[in-house]
Coordinates of N, CA and C in Angstrom, one line a residue:
Chain A
X1 N -65.2 33.9 -141.4 CA -65.0 32.4 -141.6 C -64.2 31.8 -140.7
X2 N -63.8 30.2 -140.8 CA -62.8 30.0 -140.5 C -62.2 29.2 -142.0
X3 N -60.6 29.8 -142.5 CA -60.6 29.2 -143.8 C -59.5 28.7 -143.6
X4 N -58.3 27.6 -144.3 CA -57.5 27.0 -144.2 C -57.4 26.2 -146.1
X5 N -56.1 27.3 -145.9 CA -56.1 27.8 -148.1 C -55.1 27.4 -148.1
X6 N -54.3 26.4 -149.0 CA -53.0 26.3 -149.7 C -53.0 27.0 -151.2
X7 N -52.1 27.5 -150.8 CA -51.9 28.7 -151.9 C -52.0 28.0 -153.5
X8 N -52.1 27.3 -154.3 CA -52.3 26.7 -155.7 C -52.8 25.1 -155.1
X9 N -53.7 25.1 -156.3 CA -53.8 23.6 -156.9 C -52.4 23.0 -156.9
X10 N -51.9 23.8 -158.0 CA -50.4 22.7 -158.6 C -49.0 23.2 -158.6
X11 N -48.7 21.9 -158.1 CA -47.3 23.4 -158.5 C -46.3 22.1 -159.3
X12 N -46.0 22.9 -160.4 CA -44.5 21.5 -161.5 C -43.9 23.0 -161.6
X13 N -42.5 21.5 -160.9 CA -41.2 22.3 -161.3 C -40.1 21.3 -161.3
X14 N -38.8 21.7 -161.3 CA -37.8 20.7 -162.0 C -37.3 20.6 -161.3
X15 N -36.4 18.5 -162.2 CA -36.1 18.2 -160.2 C -35.1 18.6 -160.5
X16 N -34.2 18.8 -159.1 CA -33.1 19.1 -158.4 C -33.9 20.9 -157.7
X17 N -34.2 21.3 -157.9 CA -35.1 22.5 -157.6 C -36.0 22.7 -156.5
X18 N -36.2 23.6 -154.9 CA -36.4 23.1 -153.9 C -38.7 23.9 -154.7
X19 N -39.0 23.1 -153.7 CA -40.3 23.3 -154.6 C -41.0 24.0 -153.1
X20 N -41.8 25.0 -152.8 CA -42.6 26.1 -152.4 C -43.9 26.1 -152.1
X21 N -44.2 25.4 -150.6 CA -45.4 24.6 -150.7 C -46.6 25.7 -149.1
X22 N -47.2 26.7 -149.5 CA -47.9 28.2 -148.7 C -49.4 26.8 -147.9
X23 N -49.2 27.3 -146.2 CA -50.9 27.2 -146.2 C -51.5 28.8 -145.2
X24 N -51.9 29.4 -145.1 CA -52.6 30.3 -144.7 C -53.9 30.2 -144.7
X25 N -53.5 30.6 -142.8 CA -55.6 29.7 -141.9 C -56.1 32.0 -141.8
X26 N -57.5 31.6 -141.1 CA -57.9 32.8 -140.8 C -58.8 32.2 -139.7
X27 N -58.2 33.0 -138.6 CA -59.4 32.5 -137.3 C -58.9 31.6 -136.7
X28 N -58.3 31.0 -136.9 CA -57.8 29.6 -136.1 C -57.2 30.2 -135.3
X29 N -56.5 29.5 -134.3 CA -55.3 29.9 -133.6 C -54.8 28.2 -132.5
X30 N -53.8 27.8 -133.5 CA -53.8 26.7 -133.3 C -52.3 25.5 -132.3
X31 N -52.9 25.5 -132.1 CA -51.4 25.2 -130.7 C -49.9 24.2 -131.4
X32 N -50.5 23.3 -132.9 CA -49.6 23.0 -133.3 C -50.5 22.4 -135.1
X33 N -49.1 22.8 -135.9 CA -49.9 22.3 -137.3 C -48.1 21.6 -138.5
X34 N -49.8 20.6 -138.8 CA -48.4 19.0 -139.7 C -49.0 19.5 -141.1
X35 N -48.2 18.6 -142.0 CA -48.0 18.5 -143.4 C -48.2 17.0 -143.9
X36 N -49.2 16.2 -144.6 CA -48.9 15.1 -145.3 C -48.7 15.4 -146.6
X37 N -48.4 13.7 -147.0 CA -48.0 13.6 -148.1 C -49.2 13.0 -148.6
X38 N -49.8 12.8 -149.7 CA -51.5 11.4 -149.7 C -51.2 11.4 -151.4
X39 N -50.6 10.3 -151.9 CA -50.8 9.5 -153.0 C -51.6 9.0 -153.6
X40 N -52.4 10.0 -155.1 CA -53.3 9.3 -155.5 C -53.8 7.8 -154.7
X41 N -55.5 7.7 -154.4 CA -56.1 6.7 -154.3 C -55.5 5.6 -152.6
X42 N -54.5 6.7 -152.6 CA -54.0 6.2 -150.5 C -55.1 7.6 -149.8
X43 N -54.2 6.9 -148.6 CA -54.7 7.4 -147.2 C -53.5 7.9 -147.1
X44 N -53.4 9.7 -146.4 CA -52.2 11.0 -146.7 C -51.6 10.4 -145.3
X45 N -50.1 10.6 -145.4 CA -49.7 9.6 -145.0 C -48.3 11.4 -143.4
X46 N -48.7 11.3 -142.8 CA -47.3 12.2 -141.4 C -45.7 12.2 -142.3
X47 N -46.0 13.9 -142.2 CA -44.8 13.7 -142.7 C -44.1 14.9 -141.6
X48 N -44.3 16.5 -140.7 CA -44.0 17.4 -140.1 C -44.7 17.5 -139.1
X49 N -44.7 18.0 -137.9 CA -45.8 18.8 -137.2 C -44.4 19.7 -136.2
X50 N -45.2 21.3 -136.3 CA -44.6 22.2 -135.9 C -45.8 22.8 -134.8
X51 N -45.0 23.0 -133.6 CA -45.5 23.5 -132.8 C -45.7 25.1 -132.2
X52 N -46.2 26.3 -132.5 CA -46.5 27.4 -132.5 C -45.1 28.5 -131.3
X53 N -44.7 27.7 -131.0 CA -43.2 28.4 -130.8 C -42.2 28.1 -131.2
X54 N -42.5 26.8 -132.2 CA -41.4 27.0 -133.0 C -41.5 27.6 -134.1
X55 N -40.2 28.1 -135.1 CA -40.3 29.0 -136.4 C -39.8 27.2 -136.6
X56 N -39.2 27.1 -137.2 CA -38.6 25.3 -138.2 C -38.8 24.7 -137.7
X57 N -38.4 23.6 -138.6 CA -38.6 22.6 -138.6 C -38.1 21.6 -139.6
X58 N -36.9 20.6 -139.4 CA -36.8 19.9 -140.6 C -36.4 18.3 -140.2
X59 N -36.2 17.6 -141.8 CA -36.3 16.0 -142.2 C -35.9 16.4 -143.4
X60 N -34.6 15.5 -143.4 CA -33.7 15.3 -144.0 C -34.1 16.2 -145.5
X61 N -34.9 15.8 -146.8 CA -34.8 17.3 -147.7 C -36.6 18.4 -147.3
X62 N -36.9 18.1 -146.1 CA -37.9 18.9 -145.6 C -37.6 20.2 -145.0
X63 N -38.0 21.2 -144.8 CA -38.5 22.3 -143.9 C -40.0 23.0 -144.1
X64 N -40.4 23.4 -142.9 CA -41.5 23.8 -142.4 C -41.3 24.8 -142.0
X65 N -42.0 26.2 -141.8 CA -42.1 27.0 -140.8 C -43.9 27.4 -140.2
X66 N -43.1 28.6 -139.5 CA -45.0 28.6 -138.7 C -44.5 30.4 -138.3
X67 N -46.0 31.1 -138.2 CA -45.3 32.6 -138.8 C -47.1 32.5 -138.5
X68 N -46.8 32.5 -136.8 CA -48.3 32.2 -136.1 C -49.1 33.5 -136.3
X69 N -47.5 35.1 -136.5 CA -48.2 36.1 -136.7 C -48.8 36.3 -138.0
X70 N -48.5 35.8 -139.3 CA -49.0 36.1 -140.3 C -50.0 35.2 -141.2
X71 N -50.0 34.2 -139.2 CA -51.3 32.8 -139.8 C -50.0 31.9 -141.1
X72 N -49.2 32.0 -141.3 CA -48.7 30.8 -142.6 C -48.0 30.6 -141.7
X73 N -47.7 28.5 -143.0 CA -46.8 27.5 -142.8 C -46.4 27.5 -144.1
X74 N -45.0 27.7 -144.6 CA -44.0 27.1 -145.4 C -44.3 25.9 -145.7
X75 N -43.9 25.2 -146.2 CA -43.2 23.5 -146.5 C -42.4 24.0 -147.6
X76 N -41.1 23.0 -147.1 CA -40.2 23.5 -148.9 C -39.0 22.0 -148.8
X77 N -39.3 21.4 -149.7 CA -38.6 20.6 -150.6 C -37.5 20.9 -151.3
X78 N -36.6 20.4 -151.0 CA -35.3 20.7 -151.9 C -34.8 19.7 -152.0
X79 N -33.6 19.7 -153.3 CA -33.5 18.7 -154.1 C -34.6 17.8 -154.5
X80 N -35.6 18.0 -155.5 CA -37.0 17.9 -155.3 C -36.4 16.3 -156.5
X81 N -37.0 15.9 -156.3 CA -36.9 14.0 -157.6 C -38.5 14.1 -158.0
X82 N -38.7 13.7 -158.7 CA -39.6 13.2 -158.8 C -40.0 12.4 -158.7
X83 N -39.6 11.4 -157.4 CA -40.6 10.6 -157.0 C -41.8 11.6 -155.4
X84 N -41.4 13.0 -155.7 CA -41.6 14.1 -154.7 C -43.3 14.3 -154.8
X85 N -43.2 13.7 -156.0 CA -44.4 14.1 -157.4 C -45.4 13.8 -156.1
X86 N -47.0 14.1 -155.4 CA -47.9 13.6 -154.5 C -48.8 15.4 -154.2
X87 N -50.1 15.3 -153.9 CA -50.2 16.4 -152.7 C -50.1 16.3 -151.7
X88 N -50.2 17.5 -151.1 CA -49.9 17.6 -149.9 C -50.6 18.6 -149.2
X89 N -50.5 17.9 -148.2 CA -51.7 18.7 -146.8 C -51.2 19.4 -145.5
X90 N -52.0 20.3 -145.6 CA -51.6 20.7 -144.5 C -52.5 20.9 -143.4
X91 N -52.8 20.8 -142.3 CA -53.8 20.4 -140.9 C -53.2 21.0 -139.9
X92 N -54.4 22.1 -139.7 CA -54.8 23.0 -138.6 C -55.3 21.9 -137.2
X93 N -54.9 21.8 -135.7 CA -55.3 21.8 -134.2 C -56.7 22.6 -133.9
X94 N -57.7 22.3 -134.3 CA -58.2 24.0 -134.5 C -59.2 23.8 -132.4
X95 N -59.0 23.1 -131.9 CA -58.8 23.1 -130.9 C -58.7 22.9 -130.0
X96 N -56.8 23.5 -130.1 CA -56.0 23.5 -129.5 C -55.6 23.1 -128.6
X97 N -54.1 21.6 -128.8 CA -54.3 21.0 -128.3 C -55.1 20.2 -127.8
X98 N -55.9 19.6 -129.0 CA -56.7 18.5 -128.2 C -56.8 17.3 -130.1
X99 N -56.0 17.7 -131.1 CA -55.6 16.7 -131.8 C -56.8 16.8 -133.1
X100 N -57.8 18.1 -132.7 CA -58.5 18.2 -133.9 C -58.6 18.6 -135.4
X101 N -58.2 18.2 -135.9 CA -57.4 18.1 -137.4 C -57.9 19.3 -138.2
X102 N -58.3 19.2 -138.8 CA -59.0 20.6 -140.1 C -57.8 20.1 -141.3
X103 N -58.2 19.8 -142.1 CA -58.1 19.7 -143.9 C -57.8 20.9 -144.7
X104 N -56.4 21.2 -145.3 CA -56.6 22.2 -146.3 C -56.6 21.4 -147.7
X105 N -56.9 21.6 -148.8 CA -57.3 20.9 -149.6 C -56.0 20.5 -150.7
X106 N -54.8 21.3 -150.2 CA -53.9 20.2 -151.0 C -53.0 21.3 -152.2
X107 N -52.0 20.6 -152.2 CA -51.5 21.2 -153.4 C -51.0 20.1 -153.7
X108 N -51.1 20.1 -155.3 CA -50.5 18.3 -156.7 C -49.2 19.1 -157.0
X109 N -48.4 18.4 -156.5 CA -46.6 18.6 -156.6 C -46.4 17.7 -157.8
X110 N -45.8 18.1 -158.9 CA -45.5 17.3 -160.1 C -43.8 17.7 -160.4
X111 N -43.3 16.8 -159.9 CA -41.5 17.1 -160.0 C -41.5 16.6 -161.6
X112 N -40.7 17.0 -162.0 CA -40.4 16.6 -163.8 C -38.4 16.4 -164.2
X113 N -38.1 16.1 -164.6 CA -37.9 15.0 -164.4 C -36.0 15.6 -165.5
Chain B
X1 N -44.5 1.8 -139.9 CA -45.3 1.4 -140.5 C -47.3 2.0 -139.8
X2 N -48.2 1.9 -140.2 CA -48.8 2.3 -139.0 C -50.0 1.3 -139.0
X3 N -50.1 0.8 -138.4 CA -50.8 -0.5 -138.1 C -52.9 0.1 -137.6
X4 N -53.7 0.8 -139.4 CA -54.9 0.7 -139.1 C -55.5 0.5 -140.0
X5 N -56.0 -0.7 -140.0 CA -56.9 -1.0 -141.2 C -58.3 -0.5 -141.2
X6 N -58.7 -0.5 -142.9 CA -59.9 -0.5 -143.4 C -60.1 -1.6 -144.0
X7 N -61.8 -2.1 -143.5 CA -62.0 -3.3 -144.6 C -63.8 -2.6 -144.9
X8 N -64.6 -2.9 -146.5 CA -63.1 -3.1 -147.5 C -62.7 -1.7 -148.7
X9 N -62.1 -2.5 -149.0 CA -60.8 -1.2 -149.8 C -61.9 -0.7 -151.4
X10 N -63.1 -1.8 -151.1 CA -63.5 -0.8 -152.9 C -64.9 -1.7 -152.3
X11 N -66.3 -1.2 -152.4 CA -67.3 -1.4 -152.6 C -68.7 -0.2 -153.6
X12 N -69.0 -1.7 -154.0 CA -69.9 -0.6 -155.3 C -71.5 -1.8 -154.9
X13 N -72.3 -1.7 -154.3 CA -73.3 -1.4 -154.1 C -74.7 -0.7 -154.5
X14 N -76.3 -1.2 -154.6 CA -77.2 -0.5 -154.7 C -77.8 -0.3 -153.7
X15 N -78.9 0.6 -154.5 CA -79.1 2.2 -152.9 C -80.0 1.6 -152.2
X16 N -79.8 1.8 -151.5 CA -80.8 1.2 -150.1 C -80.0 0.3 -149.4
X17 N -79.0 0.4 -149.9 CA -78.9 -1.3 -149.0 C -78.0 -0.4 -148.1
X18 N -78.0 -1.0 -146.3 CA -76.6 -0.8 -145.7 C -75.7 -1.8 -145.3
X19 N -74.8 -0.2 -145.2 CA -73.5 -0.8 -145.0 C -72.0 -0.7 -143.5
X20 N -71.0 -1.4 -143.2 CA -71.2 -0.5 -142.6 C -68.9 -0.7 -142.9
X21 N -68.6 0.1 -142.5 CA -67.3 0.0 -143.0 C -66.6 -0.5 -141.7
X22 N -65.0 -1.1 -141.8 CA -64.8 -1.0 -140.7 C -63.0 -0.6 -140.3
X23 N -63.2 -0.5 -139.3 CA -62.0 0.6 -139.0 C -61.2 -0.2 -137.9
X24 N -59.9 -0.8 -138.4 CA -59.4 -1.2 -136.1 C -57.7 -0.9 -136.4
X25 N -57.1 -0.4 -134.6 CA -55.7 -0.1 -135.4 C -55.7 -0.8 -133.7
X26 N -54.1 -1.6 -133.8 CA -53.7 -1.8 -132.7 C -52.5 -0.9 -132.2
X27 N -52.9 0.2 -132.0 CA -51.3 1.2 -131.5 C -52.0 1.4 -130.4
X28 N -53.4 1.4 -130.1 CA -53.8 1.3 -128.6 C -54.4 2.7 -128.8
X29 N -54.2 3.7 -129.9 CA -54.1 4.9 -130.1 C -56.2 5.6 -128.8
X30 N -56.0 6.4 -128.4 CA -57.7 6.7 -128.2 C -58.0 7.9 -128.4
X31 N -57.6 8.0 -129.5 CA -58.8 9.2 -130.3 C -58.6 8.7 -132.4
X32 N -59.2 8.5 -132.5 CA -59.8 7.7 -133.7 C -61.4 9.0 -134.8
X33 N -61.3 9.2 -135.9 CA -61.6 9.8 -136.8 C -61.9 8.8 -138.2
X34 N -62.9 9.3 -138.8 CA -63.9 9.3 -139.7 C -63.5 10.4 -141.0
X35 N -62.8 11.0 -142.1 CA -63.1 11.6 -143.0 C -63.8 10.9 -144.0
X36 N -64.2 12.2 -144.7 CA -65.2 12.2 -146.4 C -64.0 12.7 -147.6
X37 N -64.1 11.6 -148.1 CA -62.9 12.6 -149.3 C -63.7 12.1 -150.5
X38 N -63.5 13.3 -151.6 CA -64.1 13.0 -153.2 C -62.6 13.2 -154.0
X39 N -63.0 12.7 -155.0 CA -62.0 12.2 -155.8 C -60.6 13.9 -155.7
X40 N -59.7 14.4 -155.4 CA -58.9 14.9 -155.5 C -59.8 17.1 -155.0
X41 N -60.1 16.7 -153.5 CA -61.3 16.9 -153.1 C -60.3 17.0 -151.2
X42 N -60.8 18.5 -150.8 CA -59.8 17.5 -149.4 C -60.7 17.2 -148.6
X43 N -61.0 16.4 -147.5 CA -61.1 15.6 -146.0 C -62.4 16.7 -145.6
X44 N -62.6 15.8 -145.2 CA -64.2 16.3 -144.5 C -64.1 15.1 -143.4
X45 N -63.6 16.4 -142.3 CA -64.8 15.8 -140.5 C -65.9 14.9 -140.7
X46 N -66.2 13.8 -140.3 CA -68.1 13.5 -140.2 C -67.5 12.7 -139.0
X47 N -66.8 12.5 -137.9 CA -67.2 11.6 -137.2 C -65.6 11.6 -136.7
X48 N -65.7 11.9 -135.1 CA -64.2 11.6 -134.0 C -65.0 10.3 -132.9
X49 N -64.0 10.3 -132.4 CA -64.3 9.9 -130.9 C -62.8 10.0 -129.9
X50 N -63.1 10.0 -128.7 CA -61.6 10.7 -127.7 C -61.4 9.0 -127.1
X51 N -62.7 8.2 -127.3 CA -61.9 7.1 -126.4 C -63.5 5.9 -126.6
X52 N -63.4 4.8 -125.6 CA -64.3 4.1 -125.4 C -66.0 5.1 -125.4
X53 N -66.9 4.5 -126.3 CA -68.1 5.4 -125.7 C -68.4 6.8 -126.1
X54 N -67.2 7.3 -126.5 CA -67.2 8.3 -126.8 C -67.2 8.4 -128.6
X55 N -69.0 8.9 -129.0 CA -68.3 9.8 -130.8 C -69.0 11.4 -130.7
X56 N -68.4 11.3 -131.8 CA -69.1 13.5 -131.7 C -69.3 13.0 -133.6
X57 N -70.1 14.2 -133.8 CA -70.2 14.0 -135.0 C -69.2 15.6 -135.5
X58 N -68.1 15.9 -136.6 CA -67.3 16.7 -137.8 C -68.3 17.6 -138.1
X59 N -67.1 18.7 -138.7 CA -68.0 19.6 -139.6 C -69.2 19.8 -140.7
X60 N -68.7 17.7 -141.5 CA -69.5 18.0 -142.1 C -70.4 16.8 -141.4
X61 N -71.8 17.4 -142.3 CA -72.9 16.5 -141.9 C -73.4 15.1 -142.8
X62 N -73.1 14.0 -142.1 CA -72.9 13.1 -142.6 C -74.7 12.1 -142.1
X63 N -74.8 11.4 -142.9 CA -76.4 10.6 -142.6 C -75.7 9.1 -141.9
X64 N -74.5 9.2 -141.8 CA -74.1 7.7 -141.1 C -73.4 8.0 -139.4
X65 N -73.8 6.6 -139.4 CA -73.5 6.6 -137.7 C -71.7 6.4 -137.0
X66 N -71.4 5.8 -136.3 CA -70.7 5.6 -135.9 C -70.7 4.9 -134.8
X67 N -70.0 3.7 -134.2 CA -70.1 3.4 -132.3 C -68.3 3.2 -131.9
X68 N -68.2 3.1 -130.8 CA -66.6 2.6 -130.5 C -66.8 2.2 -128.9
X69 N -67.2 0.8 -129.6 CA -67.3 0.1 -127.9 C -66.0 -0.5 -127.6
X70 N -65.5 -0.9 -128.9 CA -63.7 -1.6 -128.0 C -62.8 -0.3 -128.5
X71 N -61.6 0.3 -128.0 CA -61.1 1.1 -128.1 C -59.8 1.2 -129.0
X72 N -60.0 -0.9 -130.2 CA -59.3 -0.6 -131.9 C -60.7 -0.4 -132.9
X73 N -61.7 -0.5 -132.0 CA -62.7 0.0 -133.6 C -63.5 0.5 -133.4
X74 N -63.8 1.3 -134.7 CA -64.2 2.6 -135.2 C -65.1 1.9 -135.7
X75 N -66.2 2.1 -136.4 CA -67.2 1.0 -137.5 C -67.8 2.0 -137.6
X76 N -67.6 2.3 -138.9 CA -68.9 3.4 -139.6 C -70.1 2.8 -139.7
X77 N -71.6 3.2 -139.8 CA -72.6 2.8 -141.0 C -73.4 3.8 -141.9
X78 N -73.8 3.1 -142.7 CA -74.4 3.4 -143.6 C -76.9 2.6 -143.2
X79 N -77.6 3.1 -143.1 CA -78.4 2.3 -142.9 C -79.3 2.0 -144.3
X80 N -79.1 3.1 -144.9 CA -79.6 2.9 -146.4 C -78.9 3.5 -147.1
X81 N -77.4 3.2 -148.1 CA -76.6 4.3 -148.5 C -77.8 4.6 -150.2
X82 N -77.3 5.6 -150.2 CA -77.2 6.9 -152.0 C -76.5 6.6 -152.2
X83 N -76.9 7.0 -153.5 CA -75.6 7.6 -154.5 C -75.2 8.9 -154.4
X84 N -75.3 9.8 -153.1 CA -75.1 10.3 -152.9 C -73.4 10.1 -151.9
X85 N -73.8 9.1 -151.1 CA -72.8 8.8 -150.6 C -71.6 8.7 -151.1
X86 N -71.8 8.2 -152.2 CA -70.4 8.1 -153.4 C -69.3 8.7 -152.5
X87 N -68.8 7.4 -152.1 CA -67.0 8.9 -152.1 C -65.6 7.8 -150.9
X88 N -64.8 8.4 -150.7 CA -64.0 8.0 -149.8 C -64.2 8.3 -149.1
X89 N -63.8 7.2 -148.1 CA -63.8 7.2 -146.6 C -62.3 7.2 -146.2
X90 N -61.8 8.2 -144.8 CA -60.9 7.2 -144.4 C -60.9 7.8 -142.9
X91 N -60.0 5.9 -143.0 CA -60.2 6.3 -141.0 C -59.3 7.0 -140.5
X92 N -58.4 7.6 -139.4 CA -57.2 8.2 -138.6 C -57.1 7.6 -137.8
X93 N -57.0 7.0 -136.9 CA -56.6 7.1 -135.0 C -55.0 8.4 -134.4
X94 N -54.8 8.2 -133.0 CA -53.8 9.3 -132.3 C -53.6 10.1 -131.5
X95 N -52.4 9.7 -131.0 CA -52.1 10.4 -130.1 C -52.7 12.0 -129.8
X96 N -53.1 12.3 -128.4 CA -54.0 13.0 -128.5 C -53.2 14.3 -128.6
X97 N -52.0 14.6 -128.8 CA -51.0 15.9 -129.8 C -50.3 15.0 -130.5
X98 N -50.7 14.8 -131.8 CA -48.9 13.9 -132.4 C -50.0 13.9 -133.9
X99 N -49.9 13.1 -134.5 CA -49.5 13.3 -136.1 C -50.7 12.0 -135.9
X100 N -51.5 12.1 -137.4 CA -52.3 10.8 -137.8 C -52.0 9.7 -138.2
X101 N -52.5 8.7 -137.9 CA -52.3 7.0 -138.8 C -53.5 7.2 -139.4
X102 N -53.4 7.7 -141.2 CA -54.2 7.2 -141.7 C -54.3 6.0 -141.9
X103 N -55.8 4.7 -142.5 CA -56.1 3.7 -142.8 C -55.3 3.8 -145.2
X104 N -55.8 3.1 -145.9 CA -55.9 3.1 -147.1 C -57.2 3.1 -147.9
X105 N -58.1 3.3 -147.1 CA -59.5 3.9 -147.1 C -60.7 3.4 -147.6
X106 N -61.4 3.2 -147.7 CA -62.9 2.6 -148.6 C -63.5 3.3 -148.9
X107 N -63.7 2.6 -150.5 CA -63.9 3.7 -151.8 C -65.7 2.6 -151.8
X108 N -66.6 3.9 -151.9 CA -67.7 3.3 -151.6 C -68.4 3.6 -153.0
X109 N -69.0 3.6 -153.9 CA -69.9 3.8 -154.8 C -71.4 3.5 -154.7
X110 N -72.5 3.9 -155.0 CA -73.8 3.6 -154.6 C -74.2 3.8 -156.2
X111 N -74.8 2.5 -156.5 CA -75.1 3.4 -157.6 C -76.7 3.0 -157.7

């Protein structure tokens, strides 16, 4: 069956540390993968998109890797801050370049001061 | 900032009522989506549209219906609301390949 799994429901880290979130998928061959941030009661906000031919993408303190062999993406937040506390969602394009996006359940990140 | 708007933000209604959740975007995006999300749970795609006069059902079976008569407008309708329809409904739009822009959501409670 097709699945998108994010490594844990919740992750707690200390301010200043690097947060690493994992997204694994099975039985999909996405052309690209996206990461979103969602705050309670709000709609998700797009963070990064990485294509299948890209190994790594960076944006300020964010870094995403994409390994199509392992069927895994890692999402890193360096020098984390309490304001980074939110739920982070990965999403896959499941119909190859048609933007039919399916979401994982998300990982709730808490950064403690 | 994304220009996609959902109304109402909150709605509490009784069983059996007909409701329409409105979604409008001013970005000229062809593709639009409706996702359903229960608190703390994942988003489930219930409907999407590739453009005017195009509507498709998503993965999660839903008793709701949608229409796409204008590019900017993608309303969702429940003919007869039930308590099982209580949830948050999120509308989004996108270019063909790229980021999704989400509205703030409509939180529906059916008593």
